[in-house]
Short mmCIF file of C-alpha atoms in Angstrom, two decimals:
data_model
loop_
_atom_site.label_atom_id
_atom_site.label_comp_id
_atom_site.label_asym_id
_atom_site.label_seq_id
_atom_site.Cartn_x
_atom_site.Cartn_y
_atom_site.Cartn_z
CA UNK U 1 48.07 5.38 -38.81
CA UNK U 2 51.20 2.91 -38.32
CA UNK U 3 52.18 2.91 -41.62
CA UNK U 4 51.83 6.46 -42.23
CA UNK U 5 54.09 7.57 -39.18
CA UNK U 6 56.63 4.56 -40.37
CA UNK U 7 57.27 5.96 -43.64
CA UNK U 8 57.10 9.56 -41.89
CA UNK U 9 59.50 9.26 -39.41
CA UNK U 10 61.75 6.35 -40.88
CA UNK U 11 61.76 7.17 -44.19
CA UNK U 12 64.04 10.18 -46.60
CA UNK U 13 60.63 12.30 -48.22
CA UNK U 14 60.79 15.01 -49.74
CA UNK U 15 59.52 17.61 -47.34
CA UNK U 16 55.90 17.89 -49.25
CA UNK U 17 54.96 14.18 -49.78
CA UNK U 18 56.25 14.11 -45.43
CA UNK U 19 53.65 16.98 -44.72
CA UNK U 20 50.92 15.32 -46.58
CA UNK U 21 51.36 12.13 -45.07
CA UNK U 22 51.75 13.80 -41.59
CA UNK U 23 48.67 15.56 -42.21
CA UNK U 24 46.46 12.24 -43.10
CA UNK U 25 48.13 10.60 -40.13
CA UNK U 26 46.87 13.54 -38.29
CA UNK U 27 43.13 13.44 -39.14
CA UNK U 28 42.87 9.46 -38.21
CA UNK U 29 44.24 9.60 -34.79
CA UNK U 30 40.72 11.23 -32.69
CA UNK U 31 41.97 10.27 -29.35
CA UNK U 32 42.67 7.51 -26.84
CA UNK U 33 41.91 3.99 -28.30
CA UNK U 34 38.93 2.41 -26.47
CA UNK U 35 38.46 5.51 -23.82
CA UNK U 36 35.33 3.33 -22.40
CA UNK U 37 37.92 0.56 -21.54
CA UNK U 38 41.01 2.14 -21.05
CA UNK U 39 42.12 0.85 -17.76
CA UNK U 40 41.96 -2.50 -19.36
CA UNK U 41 45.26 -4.15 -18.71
CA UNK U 42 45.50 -5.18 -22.96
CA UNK U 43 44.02 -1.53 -23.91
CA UNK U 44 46.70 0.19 -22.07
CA UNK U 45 50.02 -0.67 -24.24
CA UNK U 46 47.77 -0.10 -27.81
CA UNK U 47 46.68 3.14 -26.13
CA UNK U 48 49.70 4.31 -25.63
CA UNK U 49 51.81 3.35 -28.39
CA UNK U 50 49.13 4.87 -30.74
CA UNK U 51 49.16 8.13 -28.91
CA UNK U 52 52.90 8.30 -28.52
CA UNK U 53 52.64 8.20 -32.44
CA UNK U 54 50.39 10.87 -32.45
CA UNK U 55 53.11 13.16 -30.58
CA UNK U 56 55.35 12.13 -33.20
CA UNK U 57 53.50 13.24 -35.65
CA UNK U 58 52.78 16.31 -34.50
CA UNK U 59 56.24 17.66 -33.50
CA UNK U 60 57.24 16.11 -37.60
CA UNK U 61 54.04 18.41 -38.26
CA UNK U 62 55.22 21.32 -36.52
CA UNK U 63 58.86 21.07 -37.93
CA UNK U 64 57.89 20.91 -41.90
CA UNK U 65 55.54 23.95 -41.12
CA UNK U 66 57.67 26.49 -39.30
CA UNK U 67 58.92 28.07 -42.70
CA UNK U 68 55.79 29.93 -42.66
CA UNK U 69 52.50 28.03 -41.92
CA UNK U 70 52.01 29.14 -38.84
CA UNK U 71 48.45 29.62 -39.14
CA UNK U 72 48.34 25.49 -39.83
CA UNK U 73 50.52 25.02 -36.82
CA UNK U 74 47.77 27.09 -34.48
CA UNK U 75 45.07 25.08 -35.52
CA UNK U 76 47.13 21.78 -35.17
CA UNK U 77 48.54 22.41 -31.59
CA UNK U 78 44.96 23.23 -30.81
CA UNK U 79 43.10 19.98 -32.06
CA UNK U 80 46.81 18.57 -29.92
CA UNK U 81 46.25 20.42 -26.91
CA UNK U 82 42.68 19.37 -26.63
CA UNK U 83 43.64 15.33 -27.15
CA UNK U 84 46.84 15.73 -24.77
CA UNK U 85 46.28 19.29 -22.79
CA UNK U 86 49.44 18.75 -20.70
CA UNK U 87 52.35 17.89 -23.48
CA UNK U 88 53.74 21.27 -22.42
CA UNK U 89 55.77 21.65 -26.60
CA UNK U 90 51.97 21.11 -27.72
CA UNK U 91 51.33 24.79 -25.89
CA UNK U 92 54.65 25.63 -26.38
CA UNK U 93 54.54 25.39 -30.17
CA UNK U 94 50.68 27.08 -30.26
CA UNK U 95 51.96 30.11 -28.05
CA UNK U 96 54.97 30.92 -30.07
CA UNK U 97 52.93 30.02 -33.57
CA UNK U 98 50.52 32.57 -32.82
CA UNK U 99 53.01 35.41 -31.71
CA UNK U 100 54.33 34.44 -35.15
CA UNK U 101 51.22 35.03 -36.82
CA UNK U 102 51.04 38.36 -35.24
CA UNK U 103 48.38 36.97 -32.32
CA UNK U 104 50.41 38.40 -29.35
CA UNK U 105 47.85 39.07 -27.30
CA UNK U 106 46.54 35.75 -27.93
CA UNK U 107 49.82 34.10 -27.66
CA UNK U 108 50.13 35.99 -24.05
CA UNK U 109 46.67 34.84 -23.53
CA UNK U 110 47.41 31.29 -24.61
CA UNK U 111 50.61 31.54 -22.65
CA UNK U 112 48.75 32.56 -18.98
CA UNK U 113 46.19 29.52 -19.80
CA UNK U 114 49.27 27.18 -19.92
CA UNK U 115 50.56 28.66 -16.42
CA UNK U 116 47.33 28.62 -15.07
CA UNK U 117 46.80 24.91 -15.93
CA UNK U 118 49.97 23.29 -14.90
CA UNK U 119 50.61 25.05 -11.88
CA UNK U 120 46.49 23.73 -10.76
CA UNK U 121 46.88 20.38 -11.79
CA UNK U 122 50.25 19.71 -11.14
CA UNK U 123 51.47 22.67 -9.00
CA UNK U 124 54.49 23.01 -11.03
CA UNK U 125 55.44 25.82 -13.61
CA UNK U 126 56.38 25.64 -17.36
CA UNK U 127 60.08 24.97 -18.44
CA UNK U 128 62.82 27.39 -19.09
CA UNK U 129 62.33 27.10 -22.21
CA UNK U 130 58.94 28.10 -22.12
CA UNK U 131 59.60 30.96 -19.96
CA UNK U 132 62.20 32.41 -22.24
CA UNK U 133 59.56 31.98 -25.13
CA UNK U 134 57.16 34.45 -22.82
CA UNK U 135 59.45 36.72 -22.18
CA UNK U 136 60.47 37.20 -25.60
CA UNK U 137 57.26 37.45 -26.56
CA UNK U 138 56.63 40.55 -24.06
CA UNK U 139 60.12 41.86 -25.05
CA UNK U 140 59.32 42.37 -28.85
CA UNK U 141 55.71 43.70 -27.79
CA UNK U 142 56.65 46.45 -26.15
CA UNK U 143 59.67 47.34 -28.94
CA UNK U 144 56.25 47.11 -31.35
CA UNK U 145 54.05 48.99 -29.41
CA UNK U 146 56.76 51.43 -29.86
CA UNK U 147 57.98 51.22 -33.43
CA UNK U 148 54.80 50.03 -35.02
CA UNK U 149 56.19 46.91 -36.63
CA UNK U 150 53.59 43.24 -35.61
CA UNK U 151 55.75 40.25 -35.74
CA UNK U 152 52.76 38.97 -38.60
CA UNK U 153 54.53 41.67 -40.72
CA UNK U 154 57.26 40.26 -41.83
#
């Protein structure tokens, strides 16, 4: 996986050779390295390097897809948010790639989940940023409720 987000993230590639390798990188990492022994003082650095790579690699993943795969970048923040379920631009990029994809409800859904978890575990609420993506989201809703035109339309 090293070498993979190296040349990824250090390297000039033409945007499809950068989303294959992203995507290979992708399907090696399954999770935290050693979870049995992860309080182990030596597991803990490895661990954590490896899954800041990860994160990397997604958000490269997400950015080389937003001209139109959005469909790809649902099913990637979801296989993210179940290895890291509080990196809140993991939700972030699955809520607003499934309003793109014409999910609303689902991205409203997805949206209230997020809330839901981070204000239990952590008592806190999602970012500005993350607001503003909400209320956007129930902005353009309504304006298609009324006009007939999805966001997945375009």
């Amino acid at each position: 996986m090293r070498p993979i987000c190296t040349r990824v993230l250090n390297h000039d590639l033409d945007e499809s050779e950068a989303l294959d390798l992203c995507l290979e990188g992708l399907e090696l990492y399954k999770g935290d390295f050693l979870p049995k022994s992860e309080y182990e003082s030596w597991v803990i650095p490895i661990s954590t390097y490896y899954h800041s790579l990860y994160q990397k690699l997604v958000y490269k993943t997400v950015e080389l897809l937003t001209k139109g795969g959005f469909s790809r970048i649902t099913s990637i923040c979801q296989t993210a948010v179940g290895i890291e379920p509080f990196d809140e631009e993991f939700h972030y990029h699955l809520v607003y790639s499934l309003y793109r994809d014409g999910h609303t409800s689902q991205a409203i859904e997805e949206y209230n989940h997020t809330l839901d978890l981070f204000y239990n575990e952590f008592s806190i609420s999602p970012s500005d940023h993350f607001k503003d993506l909400y209320k956007s989201i129930r902005s353009k809703s309504r304006v298609s409720t009324l006009t007939g035109f999805h966001p997945g339309d375009t």
